[in-house]
PDB file of C-alpha atoms in Angstrom:
ATOM      1  CA  MET N  10      89.782  85.490  41.806  1.00  0.00           C
ATOM      2  CA  SER N  11      86.244  85.126  42.731  1.00  0.00           C
ATOM      3  CA  LEU N  12      85.142  83.372  46.129  1.00  0.00           C
ATOM      4  CA  ILE N  13      83.495  79.690  45.770  1.00  0.00           C
ATOM      5  CA  ARG N  14      80.237  80.349  46.654  1.00  0.00           C
ATOM      6  CA  ASN N  15      79.254  76.717  47.697  1.00  0.00           C
ATOM      7  CA  ASN N  16      82.648  76.032  49.400  1.00  0.00           C
ATOM      8  CA  PRO N  17      81.928  74.452  52.929  1.00  0.00           C
ATOM      9  CA  VAL N  18      84.558  77.083  54.009  1.00  0.00           C
ATOM     10  CA  ALA N  19      82.471  80.159  55.120  1.00  0.00           C
ATOM     11  CA  MET N  20      82.971  83.072  52.864  1.00  0.00           C
ATOM     12  CA  TYR N  21      84.492  85.481  55.499  1.00  0.00           C
ATOM     13  CA  LEU N  22      87.034  82.799  56.183  1.00  0.00           C
ATOM     14  CA  GLN N  23      88.065  82.610  52.584  1.00  0.00           C
ATOM     15  CA  ILE N  24      88.312  86.614  52.357  1.00  0.00           C
ATOM     16  CA  ALA N  25      90.358  86.495  55.495  1.00  0.00           C
ATOM     17  CA  ASP N  26      92.736  83.795  54.120  1.00  0.00           C
ATOM     18  CA  ARG N  27      92.981  85.890  50.740  1.00  0.00           C
ATOM     19  CA  LEU N  28      93.871  88.926  52.986  1.00  0.00           C
ATOM     20  CA  ARG N  29      96.275  87.022  54.839  1.00  0.00           C
ATOM     21  CA  ARG N  30      98.320  85.935  51.770  1.00  0.00           C
ATOM     22  CA  GLU N  31      98.250  89.449  50.353  1.00  0.00           C
ATOM     23  CA  ILE N  32      99.696  90.705  53.909  1.00  0.00           C
ATOM     24  CA  ALA N  33     102.331  87.901  53.444  1.00  0.00           C
ATOM     25  CA  GLU N  34     103.351  88.927  49.891  1.00  0.00           C
ATOM     26  CA  GLY N  35     103.704  92.586  50.838  1.00  0.00           C
ATOM     27  CA  THR N  36     100.777  93.756  48.790  1.00  0.00           C
ATOM     28  CA  TYR N  37      99.997  96.856  51.246  1.00  0.00           C
ATOM     29  CA  GLU N  38     103.445  97.916  51.704  1.00  0.00           C
ATOM     30  CA  PRO N  39     104.771 100.450  52.304  1.00  0.00           C
ATOM     31  CA  SER N  40     102.032 101.924  54.236  1.00  0.00           C
ATOM     32  CA  GLY N  41     100.716  98.970  55.662  1.00  0.00           C
ATOM     33  CA  ARG N  42      96.889 100.528  55.091  1.00  0.00           C
ATOM     34  CA  LEU N  43      94.354  97.865  54.081  1.00  0.00           C
ATOM     35  CA  PRO N  44      91.480  98.695  51.635  1.00  0.00           C
ATOM     36  CA  SER N  45      88.401 100.036  53.392  1.00  0.00           C
ATOM     37  CA  GLU N  46      85.245  97.864  54.234  1.00  0.00           C
ATOM     38  CA  SER N  47      83.437  99.292  51.347  1.00  0.00           C
ATOM     39  CA  GLN N  48      86.328  98.514  49.088  1.00  0.00           C
ATOM     40  CA  ILE N  49      86.615  94.915  50.097  1.00  0.00           C
ATOM     41  CA  MET N  50      82.814  94.795  50.227  1.00  0.00           C
ATOM     42  CA  ALA N  51      82.966  95.760  46.300  1.00  0.00           C
ATOM     43  CA  ARG N  52      85.880  93.411  45.496  1.00  0.00           C
ATOM     44  CA  PHE N  53      84.350  90.307  46.865  1.00  0.00           C
ATOM     45  CA  ASP N  54      80.556  91.243  46.365  1.00  0.00           C
ATOM     46  CA  VAL N  55      79.670  90.605  49.978  1.00  0.00           C
ATOM     47  CA  SER N  56      78.140  92.136  52.794  1.00  0.00           C
ATOM     48  CA  ARG N  57      79.552  94.489  55.467  1.00  0.00           C
ATOM     49  CA  VAL N  58      78.841  91.677  58.045  1.00  0.00           C
ATOM     50  CA  THR N  59      80.991  89.178  56.006  1.00  0.00           C
ATOM     51  CA  VAL N  60      83.911  91.603  55.796  1.00  0.00           C
ATOM     52  CA  ARG N  61      83.816  92.375  59.597  1.00  0.00           C
ATOM     53  CA  LEU N  62      84.157  88.864  60.092  1.00  0.00           C
ATOM     54  CA  ALA N  63      86.774  88.327  57.815  1.00  0.00           C
ATOM     55  CA  LEU N  64      88.697  91.441  59.592  1.00  0.00           C
ATOM     56  CA  GLU N  65      87.877  90.187  63.160  1.00  0.00           C
ATOM     57  CA  GLN N  66      89.421  87.052  62.035  1.00  0.00           C
ATOM     58  CA  LEU N  67      92.757  88.684  61.100  1.00  0.00           C
ATOM     59  CA  ASP N  68      92.461  91.022  64.223  1.00  0.00           C
ATOM     60  CA  LYS N  69      92.286  87.587  66.419  1.00  0.00           C
ATOM     61  CA  ASP N  70      95.305  86.390  64.501  1.00  0.00           C
ATOM     62  CA  GLY N  71      97.125  89.467  65.407  1.00  0.00           C
ATOM     63  CA  LEU N  72      97.695  90.469  61.570  1.00  0.00           C
ATOM     64  CA  ILE N  73      95.948  93.926  61.850  1.00  0.00           C
ATOM     65  CA  GLU N  74      95.044  96.858  63.731  1.00  0.00           C
ATOM     66  CA  ARG N  75      91.858  98.348  63.360  1.00  0.00           C
ATOM     67  CA  ARG N  76      91.531 102.063  64.250  1.00  0.00           C
ATOM     68  CA  LYS N  77      88.256 103.701  64.639  1.00  0.00           C
ATOM     69  CA  GLY N  78      88.038 106.573  62.102  1.00  0.00           C
ATOM     70  CA  LYS N  79      91.358 105.899  60.598  1.00  0.00           C
ATOM     71  CA  GLY N  80      91.273 102.514  59.061  1.00  0.00           C
ATOM     72  CA  THR N  81      92.871  99.107  59.016  1.00  0.00           C
ATOM     73  CA  PHE N  82      96.760  98.488  58.880  1.00  0.00           C
ATOM     74  CA  VAL N  83      98.948  95.633  58.946  1.00  0.00           C
ATOM     75  CA  ALA N  84      99.992  95.103  62.595  1.00  0.00           C
ATOM     76  CA  GLY N  85     103.290  96.964  63.583  1.00  0.00           C
ATOM     77  CA  LYS N  86     103.480  99.083  60.576  1.00  0.00           C
ATOM     78  CA  GLN N  87     104.178 102.375  61.821  1.00  0.00           C
ATOM     79  CA  VAL N  88     106.007 105.497  60.680  1.00  0.00           C
ATOM     80  CA  ARG N  89     109.179 105.715  62.487  1.00  0.00           C
ATOM     81  CA  HIS N  90     111.270 108.780  62.995  1.00  0.00           C
ATOM     82  CA  GLN N  91     114.935 108.355  64.010  1.00  0.00           C
ATOM     83  CA  ILE N  92     115.620 111.412  66.088  1.00  0.00           C
ATOM     84  CA  ASP N  93     119.197 110.873  66.517  1.00  0.00           C
ATOM     85  CA  THR N  94     120.036 111.112  62.925  1.00  0.00           C
ATOM     86  CA  LEU N  95     120.210 114.528  61.082  1.00  0.00           C
ATOM     87  CA  ARG N  96     117.357 114.162  58.522  1.00  0.00           C
ATOM     88  CA  SER N  97     114.236 116.307  57.666  1.00  0.00           C
ATOM     89  CA  PHE N  98     110.791 115.128  58.282  1.00  0.00           C
ATOM     90  CA  HIS N  99     110.003 114.621  54.616  1.00  0.00           C
ATOM     91  CA  GLU N 100     113.144 112.665  53.971  1.00  0.00           C
ATOM     92  CA  SER N 101     112.581 110.635  57.014  1.00  0.00           C
ATOM     93  CA  LEU N 102     109.353 109.491  55.345  1.00  0.00           C
ATOM     94  CA  LYS N 103     111.005 108.715  51.957  1.00  0.00           C
ATOM     95  CA  VAL N 104     114.150 106.905  53.185  1.00  0.00           C
ATOM     96  CA  GLN N 105     111.221 104.236  54.565  1.00  0.00           C
ATOM     97  CA  GLY N 106     109.730 103.962  51.225  1.00  0.00           C
ATOM     98  CA  PHE N 107     106.510 105.520  52.113  1.00  0.00           C
ATOM     99  CA  ASP N 108     104.597 107.409  49.327  1.00  0.00           C
ATOM    100  CA  ALA N 109     105.339 110.756  51.061  1.00  0.00           C
ATOM    101  CA  THR N 110     104.173 114.262  49.555  1.00  0.00           C
ATOM    102  CA  MET N 111     103.848 117.673  50.893  1.00  0.00           C
ATOM    103  CA  ARG N 112     101.327 120.469  50.279  1.00  0.00           C
ATOM    104  CA  ILE N 113     101.970 124.163  50.901  1.00  0.00           C
ATOM    105  CA  VAL N 114      99.485 125.512  53.333  1.00  0.00           C
ATOM    106  CA  GLU N 115     101.373 129.146  53.620  1.00  0.00           C
ATOM    107  CA  LEU N 116     104.743 130.539  52.292  1.00  0.00           C
ATOM    108  CA  THR N 117     105.269 134.226  53.355  1.00  0.00           C
ATOM    109  CA  THR N 118     107.343 136.624  54.783  1.00  0.00           C
ATOM    110  CA  ILE N 119     106.096 137.819  58.293  1.00  0.00           C
ATOM    111  CA  GLU N 120     107.415 139.992  61.138  1.00  0.00           C
ATOM    112  CA  THR N 121     109.560 137.755  63.215  1.00  0.00           C
ATOM    113  CA  PRO N 122     108.162 137.021  66.642  1.00  0.00           C
ATOM    114  CA  SER N 123     110.050 138.602  69.486  1.00  0.00           C
ATOM    115  CA  ALA N 124     111.754 135.494  70.826  1.00  0.00           C
ATOM    116  CA  PHE N 125     113.268 134.615  67.313  1.00  0.00           C
ATOM    117  CA  ILE N 126     114.627 138.235  66.417  1.00  0.00           C
ATOM    118  CA  PRO N 127     118.116 137.158  67.520  1.00  0.00           C
ATOM    119  CA  SER N 128     117.941 134.128  65.101  1.00  0.00           C
ATOM    120  CA  PHE N 129     116.385 135.696  62.105  1.00  0.00           C
ATOM    121  CA  GLY N 130     116.317 139.706  62.350  1.00  0.00           C
ATOM    122  CA  THR N 131     112.963 141.454  62.185  1.00  0.00           C
ATOM    123  CA  LYS N 132     111.666 139.654  59.173  1.00  0.00           C
ATOM    124  CA  CYS N 133     111.649 135.787  58.581  1.00  0.00           C
ATOM    125  CA  ALA N 134     109.701 133.390  56.191  1.00  0.00           C
ATOM    126  CA  LEU N 135     106.899 131.444  57.638  1.00  0.00           C
ATOM    127  CA  LEU N 136     106.657 127.920  55.686  1.00  0.00           C
ATOM    128  CA  GLU N 137     103.670 125.586  56.599  1.00  0.00           C
ATOM    129  CA  ARG N 138     103.244 122.400  54.608  1.00  0.00           C
ATOM    130  CA  LEU N 139     101.145 119.499  54.942  1.00  0.00           C
ATOM    131  CA  HIS N 140     102.766 116.138  55.088  1.00  0.00           C
ATOM    132  CA  ARG N 141     100.732 113.200  53.696  1.00  0.00           C
ATOM    133  CA  VAL N 142     101.588 109.243  53.342  1.00  0.00           C
ATOM    134  CA  GLY N 143      99.643 108.161  50.279  1.00  0.00           C
ATOM    135  CA  ASN N 144      96.571 110.212  50.395  1.00  0.00           C
ATOM    136  CA  GLU N 145      96.351 110.314  54.447  1.00  0.00           C
ATOM    137  CA  PRO N 146      97.493 113.570  55.844  1.00  0.00           C
ATOM    138  CA  ILE N 147     100.065 112.727  58.854  1.00  0.00           C
ATOM    139  CA  ALA N 148     101.566 115.977  60.064  1.00  0.00           C
ATOM    140  CA  LEU N 149     101.657 119.966  59.706  1.00  0.00           C
ATOM    141  CA  GLY N 150     105.016 121.285  59.583  1.00  0.00           C
ATOM    142  CA  ARG N 151     105.345 125.020  60.423  1.00  0.00           C
ATOM    143  CA  SER N 152     108.874 126.374  59.861  1.00  0.00           C
ATOM    144  CA  LEU N 153     110.424 129.977  60.490  1.00  0.00           C
ATOM    145  CA  LEU N 154     113.386 130.451  58.151  1.00  0.00           C
ATOM    146  CA  PRO N 155     115.495 133.283  57.015  1.00  0.00           C
ATOM    147  CA  SER N 156     113.700 135.846  55.178  1.00  0.00           C
ATOM    148  CA  LEU N 157     115.380 134.959  51.767  1.00  0.00           C
ATOM    149  CA  MET N 158     113.372 131.410  52.012  1.00  0.00           C
ATOM    150  CA  SER N 159     109.921 133.511  51.325  1.00  0.00           C
ATOM    151  CA  GLU N 160     111.367 133.834  47.719  1.00  0.00           C
ATOM    152  CA  MET N 161     111.373 130.071  47.073  1.00  0.00           C
ATOM    153  CA  ASP N 162     109.631 128.544  43.970  1.00  0.00           C
ATOM    154  CA  ARG N 163     106.360 127.021  45.374  1.00  0.00           C
ATOM    155  CA  ASP N 164     106.617 123.929  43.298  1.00  0.00           C
ATOM    156  CA  ILE N 165     110.024 123.271  44.580  1.00  0.00           C
ATOM    157  CA  ALA N 166     109.267 123.806  48.073  1.00  0.00           C
ATOM    158  CA  GLU N 167     106.513 120.928  47.772  1.00  0.00           C
ATOM    159  CA  GLN N 168     109.128 118.552  46.431  1.00  0.00           C
ATOM    160  CA  GLU N 169     112.180 119.290  48.621  1.00  0.00           C
ATOM    161  CA  PRO N 170     112.796 118.502  52.223  1.00  0.00           C
ATOM    162  CA  THR N 171     113.718 121.671  54.090  1.00  0.00           C
ATOM    163  CA  TYR N 172     117.522 121.080  54.615  1.00  0.00           C
ATOM    164  CA  ALA N 173     117.841 120.882  50.758  1.00  0.00           C
ATOM    165  CA  LEU N 174     115.925 124.070  50.438  1.00  0.00           C
ATOM    166  CA  LEU N 175     118.136 125.998  52.738  1.00  0.00           C
ATOM    167  CA  LYS N 176     121.396 124.297  51.254  1.00  0.00           C
ATOM    168  CA  ASP N 177     120.016 125.440  47.821  1.00  0.00           C
ATOM    169  CA  LYS N 178     119.016 128.963  48.904  1.00  0.00           C
ATOM    170  CA  ALA N 179     121.933 129.943  51.624  1.00  0.00           C
ATOM    171  CA  GLY N 180     124.674 127.682  50.120  1.00  0.00           C
ATOM    172  CA  ALA N 181     125.519 126.322  53.561  1.00  0.00           C
ATOM    173  CA  ASP N 182     125.150 122.779  55.074  1.00  0.00           C
ATOM    174  CA  ILE N 183     122.959 121.880  58.055  1.00  0.00           C
ATOM    175  CA  THR N 184     125.331 120.322  60.504  1.00  0.00           C
ATOM    176  CA  SER N 185     123.466 120.242  63.936  1.00  0.00           C
ATOM    177  CA  ALA N 186     119.863 120.145  65.345  1.00  0.00           C
ATOM    178  CA  GLU N 187     118.266 120.473  68.866  1.00  0.00           C
ATOM    179  CA  ILE N 188     115.010 118.423  69.028  1.00  0.00           C
ATOM    180  CA  ALA N 189     112.146 118.276  71.598  1.00  0.00           C
ATOM    181  CA  ILE N 190     109.282 116.309  71.673  1.00  0.00           C
ATOM    182  CA  GLY N 191     105.945 116.839  73.543  1.00  0.00           C
ATOM    183  CA  ALA N 192     102.283 116.541  73.427  1.00  0.00           C
ATOM    184  CA  ARG N 193      99.628 119.291  72.831  1.00  0.00           C
ATOM    185  CA  ALA N 194      95.947 119.472  71.995  1.00  0.00           C
ATOM    186  CA  ALA N 195      94.846 119.945  68.521  1.00  0.00           C
ATOM    187  CA  GLU N 196      93.789 123.635  67.683  1.00  0.00           C
ATOM    188  CA  PRO N 197      90.895 123.887  65.417  1.00  0.00           C
ATOM    189  CA  ARG N 198      92.631 124.907  62.339  1.00  0.00           C
ATOM    190  CA  ILE N 199      95.572 122.357  62.647  1.00  0.00           C
ATOM    191  CA  ALA N 200      93.025 119.539  63.388  1.00  0.00           C
ATOM    192  CA  SER N 201      90.988 120.508  60.081  1.00  0.00           C
ATOM    193  CA  LEU N 202      94.454 120.008  58.170  1.00  0.00           C
ATOM    194  CA  ILE N 203      95.305 117.025  59.399  1.00  0.00           C
ATOM    195  CA  ALA N 204      92.217 115.329  59.696  1.00  0.00           C
ATOM    196  CA  ALA N 205      92.033 114.847  63.465  1.00  0.00           C
ATOM    197  CA  ALA N 206      89.637 115.325  65.894  1.00  0.00           C
ATOM    198  CA  GLU N 207      89.218 118.975  67.796  1.00  0.00           C
ATOM    199  CA  ASN N 208      91.344 118.909  70.877  1.00  0.00           C
ATOM    200  CA  ALA N 209      92.827 115.619  69.821  1.00  0.00           C
ATOM    201  CA  VAL N 210      96.155 115.205  71.397  1.00  0.00           C
ATOM    202  CA  LEU N 211      99.084 115.324  68.837  1.00  0.00           C
ATOM    203  CA  LEU N 212     102.775 114.562  68.972  1.00  0.00           C
ATOM    204  CA  VAL N 213     104.513 117.706  68.531  1.00  0.00           C
ATOM    205  CA  LEU N 214     108.183 117.595  67.408  1.00  0.00           C
ATOM    206  CA  GLU N 215     110.061 121.042  67.769  1.00  0.00           C
ATOM    207  CA  ARG N 216     113.448 121.177  66.121  1.00  0.00           C
ATOM    208  CA  THR N 217     116.248 124.054  65.848  1.00  0.00           C
ATOM    209  CA  SER N 218     118.729 123.591  63.091  1.00  0.00           C
ATOM    210  CA  TYR N 219     122.105 125.228  62.589  1.00  0.00           C
ATOM    211  CA  PHE N 220     124.282 126.132  59.659  1.00  0.00           C
ATOM    212  CA  ASP N 221     128.033 124.728  60.071  1.00  0.00           C
ATOM    213  CA  ASN N 222     128.915 128.357  60.987  1.00  0.00           C
ATOM    214  CA  GLY N 223     126.639 128.157  63.812  1.00  0.00           C
ATOM    215  CA  ALA N 224     123.801 130.520  62.487  1.00  0.00           C
ATOM    216  CA  CYS N 225     120.355 129.488  62.991  1.00  0.00           C
ATOM    217  CA  ALA N 226     119.134 127.948  59.783  1.00  0.00           C
ATOM    218  CA  GLU N 227     115.229 127.092  60.812  1.00  0.00           C
ATOM    219  CA  TRP N 228     113.106 126.878  63.751  1.00  0.00           C
ATOM    220  CA  SER N 229     110.366 124.448  63.130  1.00  0.00           C
ATOM    221  CA  GLU N 230     107.288 122.562  64.874  1.00  0.00           C
ATOM    222  CA  PHE N 231     105.434 119.463  63.499  1.00  0.00           C
ATOM    223  CA  PHE N 232     102.147 118.566  64.830  1.00  0.00           C
ATOM    224  CA  ILE N 233     101.751 114.649  64.256  1.00  0.00           C
ATOM    225  CA  ARG N 234      98.973 112.307  64.210  1.00  0.00           C
ATOM    226  CA  PRO N 235     100.240 109.831  67.048  1.00  0.00           C
ATOM    227  CA  GLU N 236      98.241 106.929  65.951  1.00  0.00           C
ATOM    228  CA  ARG N 237     101.120 105.264  63.642  1.00  0.00           C
ATOM    229  CA  TYR N 238     103.862 107.324  64.507  1.00  0.00           C
ATOM    230  CA  LYS N 239     106.997 106.651  66.621  1.00  0.00           C
ATOM    231  CA  PHE N 240     110.073 108.489  67.550  1.00  0.00           C
ATOM    232  CA  VAL N 241     113.083 106.091  67.717  1.00  0.00           C
ATOM    233  CA  LEU N 242     116.497 107.048  69.597  1.00  0.00           C
ATOM    234  CA  GLY N 243     119.079 104.339  68.862  1.00  0.00           C
ATOM    235  CA  ASN N 244     117.039 100.909  69.190  1.00  0.00           C
ATOM    236  CA  ARG N 245     114.626 102.523  71.542  1.00  0.00           C
ATOM    237  CA  THR N 246     111.176 103.475  70.626  1.00  0.00           C
ATOM    238  CA  ILE N 247     109.527 107.047  72.329  1.00  0.00           C
ATOM    239  CA  GLY N 248     106.181 107.526  72.567  1.00  0.00           C
TER     240      GLY N 248
END
């Protein structure tokens, strides 16, 4: 549906009204991300100035959040992680309806860091996966796992959450986990992988999970872009 060029209503207001209706209809769910300025320009065949005026109008109305270098999002649309629920990082994205995918960065056997030898022995598996929502990288997960996990099929490891992989390989359920939340400046390699500015402050979720027999199942840390991510405990939001 094209704009009415000789309409007394300014074109930027027509665009704002169109986007407002689409937001109300849930067009941009589940991620909440609107098209880029260039995409809106092409869609309506208007200038960048006109698009920016339309977005400014929606911003004034409290309908969108504009994040420099990140895009434009429906206001309040955030990824939420319920930390008092025993659920893997990837699974927490999927249950919210996000188009969540994973890409393996590293899957190999390594010499176990000394602090983790009591948990895994002298050898363990290292699994690194890039977590994405749509095409947007949101976090890098780094896990130390029992050494037998290095034999996983890579295609399966890009599809299944960590807890499901562990149950399949080890034949035991994950029944408990300890979680700590902090913040850390992004190392150059991590910043590059998740498209964050070097030295940007990232949320860091550290998790140690246990099998039903009390043995350590995994130790993981997740480096998370914080701009649209919230940790939730009960009804309280953290971070």
